Coordinates of C-alpha atoms in Angstrom, one line a residue:
M1 CA 15.0 -52.4 -32.1
K2 CA 12.7 -51.1 -28.9
K3 CA 9.6 -53.1 -30.9
S4 CA 11.4 -56.3 -31.5
W5 CA 9.9 -57.4 -28.5
I6 CA 5.8 -56.9 -30.0
A7 CA 6.3 -60.0 -32.3
P8 CA 7.2 -62.8 -29.4
L9 CA 4.7 -61.0 -27.4
L10 CA 1.7 -61.5 -30.3
V11 CA 3.0 -65.3 -31.0
A12 CA 2.6 -66.0 -27.3
V13 CA -0.4 -64.4 -26.6
M14 CA -1.6 -66.3 -30.0
L15 CA -0.7 -69.3 -28.5
F16 CA -2.5 -69.3 -25.3
L17 CA -5.7 -68.1 -26.8
T18 CA -6.0 -70.8 -29.8
P19 CA -8.0 -73.4 -28.4
Q20 CA -6.6 -76.8 -27.7
P21 CA -7.9 -80.1 -28.5
C22 CA -9.3 -81.7 -25.0
S23 CA -8.7 -85.6 -24.4
A24 CA -10.6 -86.0 -21.5
N25 CA -13.8 -87.9 -22.9
R26 CA -11.1 -90.7 -23.4
L27 CA -10.6 -90.7 -19.7
I28 CA -14.4 -90.9 -18.3
Q29 CA -15.4 -94.2 -18.2
P30 CA -19.5 -94.5 -18.3
Q31 CA -19.8 -97.1 -16.0
S32 CA -18.6 -95.0 -13.2
V33 CA -21.7 -92.7 -13.5
T34 CA -24.0 -95.4 -12.4
P35 CA -22.7 -98.3 -10.3
S36 CA -25.3 -100.3 -10.7
R37 CA -25.1 -100.8 -14.7
S38 CA -21.1 -101.6 -14.2
D39 CA -22.2 -104.3 -11.3
S40 CA -24.6 -105.9 -14.6
G41 CA -21.9 -106.8 -16.3
L42 CA -23.2 -104.7 -19.6
Q43 CA -20.7 -104.1 -22.4
L44 CA -21.5 -100.1 -22.7
P45 CA -20.5 -98.7 -26.3
D46 CA -17.6 -96.7 -26.8
Q47 CA -18.4 -95.6 -30.5
D48 CA -21.8 -95.0 -32.5
S49 CA -23.6 -97.7 -34.9
R50 CA -26.4 -97.3 -37.0
E51 CA -28.0 -100.1 -34.5
L52 CA -27.2 -97.8 -31.5
K53 CA -28.6 -94.7 -33.3
F54 CA -31.9 -96.6 -33.8
Q55 CA -31.8 -97.6 -30.3
D56 CA -31.4 -93.9 -29.0
M57 CA -34.7 -92.7 -31.3
L58 CA -36.4 -95.5 -29.7
M59 CA -35.3 -94.1 -26.6
L60 CA -36.7 -90.8 -27.0
F61 CA -40.1 -92.2 -28.3
L62 CA -40.5 -94.5 -25.6
L63 CA -38.8 -91.9 -22.9
P64 CA -42.5 -90.2 -21.8
H65 CA -44.4 -93.8 -21.3
I66 CA -41.1 -95.0 -19.0
E67 CA -40.7 -91.4 -16.7
K68 CA -44.3 -92.1 -16.4
K69 CA -44.3 -95.6 -15.1
I70 CA -41.3 -94.6 -13.1
A71 CA -43.0 -91.8 -11.3
D72 CA -45.8 -93.7 -10.2
I73 CA -43.7 -96.3 -8.7
Y74 CA -41.0 -94.4 -6.9
S75 CA -43.8 -92.0 -5.2
P76 CA -43.9 -94.2 -2.3
L77 CA -40.6 -94.4 -1.7
L78 CA -39.0 -90.8 -2.8
R79 CA -40.1 -87.5 -2.3
E80 CA -39.3 -86.2 -6.0
S81 CA -39.7 -88.4 -9.2
P82 CA -36.3 -89.8 -10.7
M83 CA -35.3 -89.0 -14.1
V84 CA -34.8 -91.5 -16.7
Y85 CA -31.9 -90.5 -19.0
P86 CA -32.2 -92.3 -22.5
Y87 CA -28.9 -93.7 -22.4
F88 CA -29.8 -95.1 -18.8
V89 CA -31.8 -97.5 -20.6
D90 CA -30.7 -100.8 -22.3
V91 CA -33.1 -102.9 -24.6
T92 CA -32.4 -106.6 -23.5
E93 CA -35.0 -108.2 -26.0
V94 CA -37.1 -107.2 -28.9
K95 CA -39.8 -109.9 -30.9
R96 CA -42.1 -109.3 -33.9
L97 CA -45.2 -110.7 -32.8
N98 CA -46.6 -111.3 -36.1
G99 CA -43.7 -112.9 -37.9
F100 CA -41.2 -111.3 -40.8
R101 CA -41.6 -107.6 -41.2
G102 CA -44.6 -107.2 -39.3
F103 CA -45.1 -104.2 -37.0
D104 CA -46.3 -105.7 -34.0
F105 CA -43.3 -105.4 -31.1
L106 CA -42.4 -106.4 -27.6
I107 CA -39.6 -104.6 -26.6
T108 CA -37.8 -105.3 -22.9
L109 CA -35.7 -103.1 -21.4
N110 CA -33.9 -102.6 -18.1
V111 CA -34.3 -99.2 -16.7
Y112 CA -32.2 -97.0 -14.0
P113 CA -33.8 -94.2 -12.8
T114 CA -31.3 -91.4 -10.9
V115 CA -31.8 -88.2 -9.1
G116 CA -29.3 -85.3 -8.5
P117 CA -26.2 -85.9 -10.1
H118 CA -26.9 -89.6 -11.4
I119 CA -27.4 -90.8 -8.0
S120 CA -28.9 -94.3 -8.8
V121 CA -32.3 -95.1 -7.1
G122 CA -33.0 -98.5 -8.4
E123 CA -33.5 -100.8 -11.3
D124 CA -36.5 -101.8 -13.0
T125 CA -37.5 -104.3 -16.3
M126 CA -40.6 -102.9 -18.5
T127 CA -41.9 -104.6 -21.5
F128 CA -43.6 -102.2 -23.6
R129 CA -45.6 -103.5 -26.9
I130 CA -45.6 -101.0 -29.9
S131 CA -48.0 -101.4 -32.6
P132 CA -49.2 -99.8 -35.6
G133 CA -50.7 -96.4 -34.7
P134 CA -48.3 -95.9 -33.5
K135 CA -49.6 -97.5 -30.2
V136 CA -47.4 -98.1 -27.0
K137 CA -48.8 -100.1 -24.4
L138 CA -46.9 -101.5 -21.0
E139 CA -47.2 -104.6 -21.1
S140 CA -45.5 -105.7 -18.2
F141 CA -43.3 -104.0 -15.0
K142 CA -41.1 -105.7 -12.6
H143 CA -39.3 -103.3 -10.0
L144 CA -35.7 -105.0 -9.1
K145 CA -33.8 -103.0 -6.9
D146 CA -35.2 -100.4 -4.2
P147 CA -32.8 -97.3 -3.4
K148 CA -30.5 -97.7 -0.6
K149 CA -29.8 -95.2 1.6
S150 CA -26.2 -96.0 1.6
D151 CA -26.1 -94.7 -2.0
F152 CA -27.1 -91.2 -1.0
P153 CA -25.0 -88.5 0.0
P154 CA -26.1 -86.8 2.9
N155 CA -27.2 -83.7 1.1
Y156 CA -29.9 -86.0 -0.9
Q157 CA -30.7 -88.5 2.3
N158 CA -34.1 -86.3 2.4
I159 CA -35.5 -87.5 -1.2
L160 CA -35.9 -90.5 0.5
R161 CA -39.1 -91.3 2.6

């Protein structure tokens, strides 16, 4: 009879140590991370699709070219280069330059670079030409928005020039 407490104790331990599913991801809204994106009225996807997979692969391919230009543009504004995350780049337009099934493209992107814990530092539009080879050339660039001091917490204001 003295050992009758062992079984309930084992059940209690197993209940506390068993991983429980978490639904916190459903509570987090992606727009809360970058105010500039939610202000732009863009609808962020909430599930995966074939188109989104191809867009994400394209971003991985273009990311080194995007980061290089962003570093050049923001060097007079910031003491450190901003980061560009593939999920903070929106494809706004894709054109085939040489007709159906041609492999010469113009791709226009809106880029939202960040520093630190995803502090938005601006907005930029880039148009790349992707042609066989593959060759990537930045055709045009437009800086739309500078960093604002009011968007930076006190411990990150030293990043601004």
